[in-house]
Short mmCIF file of C-alpha atoms in Angstrom, two decimals:
data_model
loop_
_atom_site.label_atom_id
_atom_site.label_comp_id
_atom_site.label_asym_id
_atom_site.label_seq_id
_atom_site.Cartn_x
_atom_site.Cartn_y
_atom_site.Cartn_z
CA UNK A 797 0.00 0.00 0.00
CA UNK A 798 0.90 3.67 0.13
CA UNK A 799 3.61 4.65 2.67
CA UNK A 800 2.41 6.33 5.86
CA UNK A 801 3.75 7.58 9.17
CA UNK A 802 2.14 6.21 12.33
CA UNK A 803 2.60 8.04 15.63
CA UNK A 804 1.57 6.02 18.68
CA UNK A 805 0.33 8.27 21.50
CA UNK A 806 0.36 7.23 25.17
CA UNK A 807 -0.85 9.21 28.20
CA UNK A 808 1.72 10.33 30.78
CA UNK A 809 2.05 8.08 33.78
CA UNK A 810 -0.26 9.25 36.55
CA UNK A 811 -2.10 11.62 34.20
CA UNK A 812 -5.85 11.66 34.81
CA UNK A 813 -8.11 11.84 31.73
CA UNK A 814 -10.56 14.71 31.18
CA UNK A 815 -14.29 14.09 31.01
CA UNK A 816 -15.61 14.97 27.54
CA UNK A 817 -18.87 16.10 29.11
CA UNK A 818 -17.74 18.68 31.67
CA UNK A 819 -13.94 18.84 31.22
CA UNK A 820 -13.18 17.80 34.81
CA UNK A 821 -10.30 15.47 35.64
CA UNK A 822 -11.64 12.06 36.59
CA UNK A 823 -10.36 8.62 37.41
CA UNK A 824 -9.98 6.12 34.58
CA UNK A 825 -12.60 3.43 34.08
CA UNK A 826 -11.18 1.35 31.22
CA UNK A 827 -9.64 1.72 27.74
CA UNK A 828 -11.20 1.22 24.32
CA UNK A 829 -9.71 -0.35 21.21
CA UNK A 830 -6.94 1.63 19.50
CA UNK A 831 -8.16 4.32 17.08
CA UNK A 832 -6.45 5.95 14.09
CA UNK A 833 -6.67 9.74 13.65
CA UNK A 834 -5.55 11.12 10.29
CA UNK A 835 -3.22 14.13 10.61
CA UNK A 836 -2.13 16.70 8.00
CA UNK A 837 -0.03 14.85 5.36
CA UNK A 838 3.69 15.62 5.33
CA UNK A 839 5.23 15.88 1.82
CA UNK A 840 2.35 13.80 0.46
CA UNK A 841 2.82 11.06 3.07
CA UNK A 842 -0.22 10.16 5.18
CA UNK A 843 0.24 10.66 8.94
CA UNK A 844 -1.83 8.90 11.61
CA UNK A 845 -2.03 9.22 15.40
CA UNK A 846 -2.74 5.88 17.10
CA UNK A 847 -4.34 6.07 20.53
CA UNK A 848 -6.47 3.92 22.84
CA UNK A 849 -9.18 6.20 24.19
CA UNK A 850 -9.81 5.94 27.94
CA UNK A 851 -13.22 6.00 29.54
CA UNK A 852 -13.64 8.02 32.71
CA UNK A 853 -15.90 7.61 35.70
CA UNK A 854 -17.02 11.22 36.15
CA UNK A 855 -18.86 12.16 39.36
CA UNK A 856 -21.07 14.57 37.37
CA UNK A 857 -21.55 12.89 33.98
CA UNK A 858 -21.10 9.20 34.72
CA UNK A 859 -19.14 6.97 32.34
CA UNK A 860 -17.76 9.10 29.48
CA UNK A 861 -15.03 8.80 26.84
CA UNK A 862 -12.13 11.13 27.63
CA UNK A 863 -11.54 14.46 25.91
CA UNK A 864 -8.42 14.62 23.73
CA UNK A 865 -6.71 17.82 22.49
CA UNK A 866 -6.19 16.74 18.86
CA UNK A 867 -9.67 15.43 18.02
CA UNK A 868 -13.33 15.56 18.89
CA UNK A 869 -16.30 13.23 18.85
CA UNK A 870 -16.19 10.22 16.56
CA UNK A 871 -14.32 12.07 13.81
CA UNK A 872 -11.51 9.95 12.36
CA UNK A 873 -9.34 12.98 11.52
CA UNK A 874 -7.57 15.42 13.83
CA UNK A 875 -8.87 18.95 14.35
CA UNK A 876 -5.79 20.33 12.55
CA UNK A 877 -6.54 18.19 9.49
CA UNK A 878 -10.21 19.22 9.55
CA UNK A 879 -9.25 22.92 9.47
CA UNK A 880 -6.69 22.17 6.75
CA UNK A 881 -9.38 20.54 4.56
CA UNK A 882 -11.85 23.34 5.30
CA UNK A 883 -9.38 25.93 4.03
CA UNK A 884 -8.72 24.00 0.84
CA UNK A 885 -12.49 23.65 0.35
CA UNK A 886 -12.63 27.44 -0.11
CA UNK A 887 -10.29 27.19 -3.09
CA UNK A 888 -11.59 23.98 -4.64
CA UNK A 889 -14.97 22.29 -4.78
CA UNK A 890 -15.60 19.77 -2.02
CA UNK A 891 -15.34 16.92 -4.53
CA UNK A 892 -11.98 18.18 -5.81
CA UNK A 893 -10.70 18.62 -2.25
CA UNK A 894 -11.71 15.06 -1.38
CA UNK A 895 -9.96 13.69 -4.48
CA UNK A 896 -6.80 15.76 -3.93
CA UNK A 897 -6.28 14.52 -0.35
CA UNK A 898 -7.77 11.04 -0.83
CA UNK A 899 -10.53 11.41 1.73
CA UNK A 900 -14.28 10.98 1.37
CA UNK A 901 -16.65 13.74 0.30
CA UNK A 902 -18.33 13.44 3.70
CA UNK A 903 -15.00 14.03 5.50
CA UNK A 904 -14.60 17.33 3.64
CA UNK A 905 -18.23 18.25 4.33
CA UNK A 906 -17.92 17.53 8.07
CA UNK A 907 -14.68 19.57 8.19
CA UNK A 908 -16.38 22.56 6.55
CA UNK A 909 -19.38 22.11 8.85
CA UNK A 910 -17.06 22.20 11.89
CA UNK A 911 -15.36 25.38 10.62
CA UNK A 912 -18.70 27.08 9.95
CA UNK A 913 -20.16 26.10 13.33
CA UNK A 914 -17.09 27.44 15.14
CA UNK A 915 -17.09 30.65 13.11
CA UNK A 916 -20.81 31.28 13.59
CA UNK A 917 -20.47 30.67 17.32
CA UNK A 918 -17.72 33.31 17.56
CA UNK A 919 -19.33 35.82 15.18
CA UNK A 920 -19.04 39.51 16.12
CA UNK A 921 -22.19 41.43 15.14
CA UNK A 922 -21.50 44.60 17.11
CA UNK A 923 -20.46 46.75 14.13
CA UNK A 924 -23.28 45.93 11.68
CA UNK A 925 -24.90 49.15 10.45
CA UNK A 926 -25.87 48.38 6.83
CA UNK A 927 -27.64 45.34 5.38
CA UNK A 928 -28.13 44.08 1.85
CA UNK A 929 -31.13 41.79 1.33
CA UNK A 930 -31.66 39.77 -1.84
CA UNK A 931 -32.62 36.35 -3.12
CA UNK A 932 -31.07 33.85 -5.52
CA UNK A 933 -32.68 30.94 -7.30
CA UNK A 934 -31.63 27.61 -5.84
CA UNK A 935 -32.17 24.25 -7.54
CA UNK A 936 -34.68 23.82 -10.36
CA UNK A 937 -38.10 25.43 -10.27
CA UNK A 938 -39.19 28.38 -8.17
CA UNK A 939 -36.94 27.60 -5.21
CA UNK A 940 -35.17 30.58 -3.69
CA UNK A 941 -32.77 31.40 -0.90
CA UNK A 942 -33.00 34.70 0.97
CA UNK A 943 -29.53 36.08 1.63
CA UNK A 944 -28.71 38.88 4.09
CA UNK A 945 -25.31 40.57 3.85
CA UNK A 946 -23.42 43.13 5.87
CA UNK A 947 -22.48 45.82 3.32
CA UNK A 948 -20.72 48.41 5.47
CA UNK A 949 -17.67 49.98 3.85
CA UNK A 950 -15.54 48.54 6.66
CA UNK A 951 -16.94 45.00 6.55
CA UNK A 952 -18.65 42.98 3.83
CA UNK A 953 -19.87 39.43 4.50
CA UNK A 954 -22.81 37.04 4.41
CA UNK A 955 -24.73 37.15 7.70
CA UNK A 956 -27.71 34.86 7.20
CA UNK A 957 -29.30 32.39 4.78
CA UNK A 958 -33.01 31.52 4.73
CA UNK A 959 -35.05 29.08 2.69
CA UNK A 960 -37.68 30.66 0.38
CA UNK A 961 -38.29 34.40 -0.16
CA UNK A 962 -41.36 35.06 1.94
CA UNK A 963 -42.10 37.61 4.64
CA UNK A 964 -41.76 34.93 7.31
CA UNK A 965 -38.30 34.09 5.94
CA UNK A 966 -37.01 37.61 6.57
CA UNK A 967 -38.81 37.71 9.93
CA UNK A 968 -36.69 34.72 10.98
CA UNK A 969 -33.56 36.74 10.20
CA UNK A 970 -34.64 39.67 12.39
CA UNK A 971 -35.53 37.29 15.24
CA UNK A 972 -32.03 35.79 14.97
CA UNK A 973 -30.41 39.22 14.67
CA UNK A 974 -32.19 40.62 17.72
CA UNK A 975 -34.22 43.76 18.41
CA UNK A 976 -31.36 45.90 19.76
CA UNK A 977 -29.11 45.26 16.78
CA UNK A 978 -32.02 45.84 14.37
CA UNK A 979 -32.65 49.25 15.95
CA UNK A 980 -29.02 50.22 15.27
CA UNK A 981 -29.27 49.47 11.54
CA UNK A 982 -28.90 52.69 9.51
CA UNK A 983 -29.24 51.50 5.88
CA UNK A 984 -30.91 48.53 4.22
CA UNK A 985 -30.36 47.90 0.52
CA UNK A 986 -33.06 45.76 -1.14
CA UNK A 987 -35.15 45.32 -4.25
CA UNK A 988 -38.88 46.06 -4.58
CA UNK A 989 -40.09 42.62 -3.44
CA UNK A 990 -43.15 43.55 -1.36
CA UNK A 991 -42.79 40.90 1.39
CA UNK A 992 -39.26 42.19 2.10
CA UNK A 993 -40.34 45.85 2.15
CA UNK A 994 -43.17 45.04 4.57
CA UNK A 995 -40.85 43.28 7.03
CA UNK A 996 -38.18 46.01 6.76
CA UNK A 997 -40.75 48.69 7.66
CA UNK A 998 -41.87 46.65 10.65
CA UNK A 999 -38.55 45.42 12.05
CA UNK A 1000 -36.09 48.17 11.07
CA UNK A 1001 -38.26 51.27 10.87
CA UNK A 1002 -35.35 53.56 11.75
CA UNK A 1003 -33.23 52.40 8.81
CA UNK A 1004 -33.09 54.17 5.46
CA UNK A 1005 -34.35 51.66 2.87
CA UNK A 1006 -32.33 52.01 -0.34
CA UNK A 1007 -33.26 50.54 -3.71
CA UNK A 1008 -30.08 49.04 -5.11
CA UNK A 1009 -29.32 50.73 -8.43
CA UNK A 1010 -28.46 47.35 -9.95
CA UNK A 1011 -32.04 46.17 -9.44
CA UNK A 1012 -33.38 49.27 -11.17
CA UNK A 1013 -31.11 48.68 -14.19
CA UNK A 1014 -32.08 45.00 -14.13
CA UNK A 1015 -35.78 45.88 -14.35
CA UNK A 1016 -35.13 48.32 -17.21
CA UNK A 1017 -33.15 45.64 -19.06
CA UNK A 1018 -36.06 43.24 -18.75
CA UNK A 1019 -38.35 45.92 -20.20
CA UNK A 1020 -35.96 46.54 -23.12
CA UNK A 1021 -35.77 42.81 -23.80
CA UNK A 1022 -39.56 42.60 -23.82
CA UNK A 1023 -39.75 45.52 -26.30
CA UNK A 1024 -37.09 43.96 -28.54
CA UNK A 1025 -38.72 40.52 -28.58
CA UNK A 1026 -42.17 41.94 -29.38
CA UNK A 1027 -40.84 44.26 -32.07
CA UNK A 1028 -38.78 41.47 -33.67
CA UNK A 1029 -41.89 39.28 -33.95
CA UNK A 1030 -43.90 42.13 -35.50
CA UNK A 1031 -41.18 42.90 -38.06
CA UNK A 1032 -41.07 39.25 -39.04
CA UNK A 1033 -44.87 39.05 -39.36
CA UNK A 1034 -44.91 42.18 -41.55
CA UNK A 1035 -42.21 40.77 -43.83
CA UNK A 1036 -39.43 43.22 -42.94
CA UNK A 1037 -35.72 42.46 -42.74
CA UNK A 1038 -34.85 40.79 -39.38
CA UNK A 1039 -32.67 43.69 -38.25
CA UNK A 1040 -33.18 42.89 -34.55
CA UNK A 1041 -31.87 39.34 -34.89
CA UNK A 1042 -28.80 38.83 -32.70
CA UNK A 1043 -29.06 42.25 -31.03
CA UNK A 1044 -30.17 41.21 -27.56
CA UNK A 1045 -26.82 41.68 -25.82
CA UNK A 1046 -26.03 44.77 -27.88
CA UNK A 1047 -28.98 46.44 -26.15
CA UNK A 1048 -28.52 44.96 -22.67
CA UNK A 1049 -24.76 45.12 -22.04
CA UNK A 1050 -22.97 48.24 -20.89
CA UNK A 1051 -21.21 50.05 -23.71
CA UNK A 1052 -17.73 49.39 -22.29
CA UNK A 1053 -18.45 45.64 -22.16
CA UNK A 1054 -19.46 45.26 -25.82
CA UNK A 1055 -17.28 43.26 -28.19
CA UNK A 1056 -16.07 44.83 -31.46
CA UNK A 1057 -18.69 42.86 -33.38
CA UNK A 1058 -21.44 44.01 -31.00
CA UNK A 1059 -20.27 47.64 -31.31
CA UNK A 1060 -20.62 47.45 -35.11
CA UNK A 1061 -24.05 45.82 -34.82
CA UNK A 1062 -25.24 48.46 -32.34
CA UNK A 1063 -24.01 51.32 -34.55
CA UNK A 1064 -26.05 49.89 -37.45
CA UNK A 1065 -29.11 49.42 -35.24
CA UNK A 1066 -29.04 53.01 -33.93
CA UNK A 1067 -29.77 54.28 -37.45
CA UNK A 1068 -33.32 52.88 -37.25
CA UNK A 1069 -36.25 54.56 -35.52
CA UNK A 1070 -37.35 51.50 -33.58
CA UNK A 1071 -38.99 51.25 -30.16
CA UNK A 1072 -36.11 48.99 -29.09
CA UNK A 1073 -33.62 51.71 -30.01
CA UNK A 1074 -35.61 54.42 -28.22
CA UNK A 1075 -35.87 52.22 -25.11
CA UNK A 1076 -32.09 51.65 -25.22
CA UNK A 1077 -31.43 55.39 -25.48
CA UNK A 1078 -33.78 56.07 -22.56
CA UNK A 1079 -31.82 53.60 -20.44
CA UNK A 1080 -28.58 55.31 -21.43
CA UNK A 1081 -29.88 58.75 -20.49
CA UNK A 1082 -30.73 57.48 -16.98
CA UNK A 1083 -27.01 56.95 -16.29
CA UNK A 1084 -26.76 60.68 -15.61
CA UNK A 1085 -28.91 60.18 -12.49
CA UNK A 1086 -26.06 58.51 -10.60
CA UNK A 1087 -23.71 61.47 -11.15
CA UNK A 1088 -25.80 63.78 -8.93
CA UNK A 1089 -24.72 64.57 -5.39
CA UNK A 1090 -27.88 66.31 -4.15
CA UNK A 1091 -30.98 64.12 -3.68
CA UNK A 1092 -33.12 67.17 -4.55
CA UNK A 1093 -31.60 67.68 -8.01
CA UNK A 1094 -31.43 63.94 -8.58
CA UNK A 1095 -35.18 63.86 -7.92
CA UNK A 1096 -35.74 66.67 -10.43
CA UNK A 1097 -33.85 64.74 -13.08
CA UNK A 1098 -35.70 61.50 -12.25
CA UNK A 1099 -39.08 63.24 -12.60
CA UNK A 1100 -38.09 64.63 -16.02
CA UNK A 1101 -36.88 61.20 -17.14
CA UNK A 1102 -40.16 59.57 -16.09
CA UNK A 1103 -42.16 62.24 -17.97
CA UNK A 1104 -40.09 61.58 -21.08
CA UNK A 1105 -40.68 57.84 -20.78
CA UNK A 1106 -44.44 58.30 -20.32
CA UNK A 1107 -44.52 60.20 -23.65
CA UNK A 1108 -42.55 57.47 -25.45
CA UNK A 1109 -45.54 55.17 -26.12
CA UNK A 1110 -43.37 52.19 -25.16
CA UNK A 1111 -45.57 50.31 -22.70
CA UNK A 1112 -42.94 48.16 -20.89
CA UNK A 1113 -40.85 51.30 -20.29
CA UNK A 1114 -43.93 53.23 -19.14
CA UNK A 1115 -44.55 50.45 -16.62
CA UNK A 1116 -41.02 51.03 -15.28
CA UNK A 1117 -41.64 54.79 -15.06
CA UNK A 1118 -44.84 54.22 -13.07
CA UNK A 1119 -42.95 51.92 -10.69
CA UNK A 1120 -40.19 54.54 -10.28
CA UNK A 1121 -42.73 57.23 -9.44
CA UNK A 1122 -44.32 54.93 -6.89
CA UNK A 1123 -40.96 54.10 -5.27
CA UNK A 1124 -39.29 57.47 -5.82
CA UNK A 1125 -38.22 57.81 -2.16
CA UNK A 1126 -36.47 54.42 -2.12
CA UNK A 1127 -34.50 55.32 -5.24
CA UNK A 1128 -33.46 58.75 -3.96
CA UNK A 1129 -32.41 57.20 -0.64
CA UNK A 1130 -29.42 55.91 -2.60
CA UNK A 1131 -28.03 59.46 -2.53
CA UNK A 1132 -28.48 59.72 1.24
CA UNK A 1133 -26.54 56.46 1.66
CA UNK A 1134 -23.83 57.36 -0.86
CA UNK A 1135 -20.43 56.61 0.65
CA UNK A 1136 -21.95 54.84 3.67
CA UNK A 1137 -22.56 51.48 2.01
CA UNK A 1138 -20.70 49.46 -0.60
CA UNK A 1139 -22.90 49.95 -3.65
CA UNK A 1140 -23.22 46.94 -5.91
CA UNK A 1141 -21.69 44.63 -3.30
CA UNK A 1142 -24.98 42.72 -2.92
CA UNK A 1143 -24.97 41.74 -6.58
CA UNK A 1144 -21.30 40.85 -6.40
CA UNK A 1145 -22.04 38.55 -3.46
CA UNK A 1146 -25.00 37.04 -5.32
CA UNK A 1147 -22.77 36.14 -8.27
CA UNK A 1148 -20.36 34.39 -5.90
CA UNK A 1149 -23.29 32.65 -4.19
CA UNK A 1150 -24.57 31.35 -7.54
CA UNK A 1151 -21.07 30.11 -8.39
CA UNK A 1152 -20.89 28.35 -5.02
CA UNK A 1153 -24.21 26.57 -5.59
CA UNK A 1154 -23.18 25.66 -9.16
CA UNK A 1155 -20.00 24.05 -7.79
CA UNK A 1156 -22.18 22.29 -5.23
CA UNK A 1157 -21.50 18.66 -5.99
CA UNK A 1158 -23.92 16.85 -3.68
CA UNK A 1159 -25.59 19.95 -2.22
CA UNK A 1160 -29.05 18.43 -2.30
CA UNK A 1161 -30.20 19.77 1.06
CA UNK A 1162 -30.69 23.31 2.31
CA UNK A 1163 -28.32 22.69 5.22
CA UNK A 1164 -25.55 21.68 2.83
CA UNK A 1165 -26.02 24.80 0.68
CA UNK A 1166 -26.21 27.00 3.79
CA UNK A 1167 -22.90 25.65 5.12
CA UNK A 1168 -21.21 26.14 1.74
CA UNK A 1169 -22.42 29.74 1.44
CA UNK A 1170 -21.34 30.68 4.96
CA UNK A 1171 -17.97 29.03 4.38
CA UNK A 1172 -17.36 30.92 1.12
CA UNK A 1173 -18.96 34.30 1.83
CA UNK A 1174 -19.27 34.56 5.61
CA UNK A 1175 -15.73 35.83 6.34
CA UNK A 1176 -15.93 33.70 9.48
CA UNK A 1177 -13.33 33.90 12.26
CA UNK A 1178 -10.95 31.00 12.90
CA UNK A 1179 -9.17 29.94 16.09
CA UNK A 1180 -5.52 30.82 16.65
CA UNK A 1181 -3.19 28.02 15.58
CA UNK A 1182 0.35 27.26 16.70
CA UNK A 1183 1.13 25.97 13.19
CA UNK A 1184 -0.57 26.79 9.88
CA UNK A 1185 -0.37 24.40 6.95
CA UNK A 1186 -2.00 26.66 4.32
#
């Protein structure tokens, strides 16, 4: 077989074992069969600690297996190795980590679970002043996860994961977060999902609710795509040249992200007086909104933009304008929060969360996905180590 190093461990003479229940020194009761604990490999060579666990006769807990400093519970690997695997599982998928170190997928999972549980137990929530609330689709069908992030300029991390995107989901977060901390929240960045807005008003009434600018652009892009698809069908039915074919991303991507081919296609398209083109130009003119410093003048510009859209006779865009008028305060709150929160960080986190779930070999349960997301995005604390192997 493969070469390995075996280190046989014996207790000091006269040393009393510690009770794994209460930690008190107790007299020995008997010894169990020798166990192997996998340690961090050295130069690719497997290392094992061999030790016969003692049972103690504790006056408080009764007969218990002793507590050992290098391992815990029934885990067949040492704590050092578990933390080593957990760190590698941030860089690789769990399956790749298991294959690289020749352990089972479950060993990697339990190591990550241990790291997450320790980190969540030692989480410091005293400096949370700004929250980002959003949802991502999880698994097939209409299955969602509600994600709550800290988006302060000084600290950005995932705080909480909830199944589904209902009002009761977000209520569970605020119950976990606590009333006192909720009262100290200054800014909450969210989309226009009504169940979220309702809970935010109820549980964090003192916070300024900000509509994330990304969500506004996302809604406008959906409207442009609807206009383009409808207009393309009508042109085809009327026998015109399919000039809108292959133009979807030309209209939806930011100008600086277009390829050379898309730039040429867009330049050709802009010569036509189409609703799709007018909708695209309206979206482009809205970019000026984010250059304002004063909420008052930003509001003036936003009102003028909405009036222009309402005269455009482009129904999907008019629907957006009506929504903007209805939620004008939430949009302008962005200017009050400018510089206080990390704008766009929620969407950046969501992209990482989607990547984490896509790499989720075997993440069939919510608990598994939750652990993976906390491990990747939670910026969780770790204990101090005498030696670090990564």
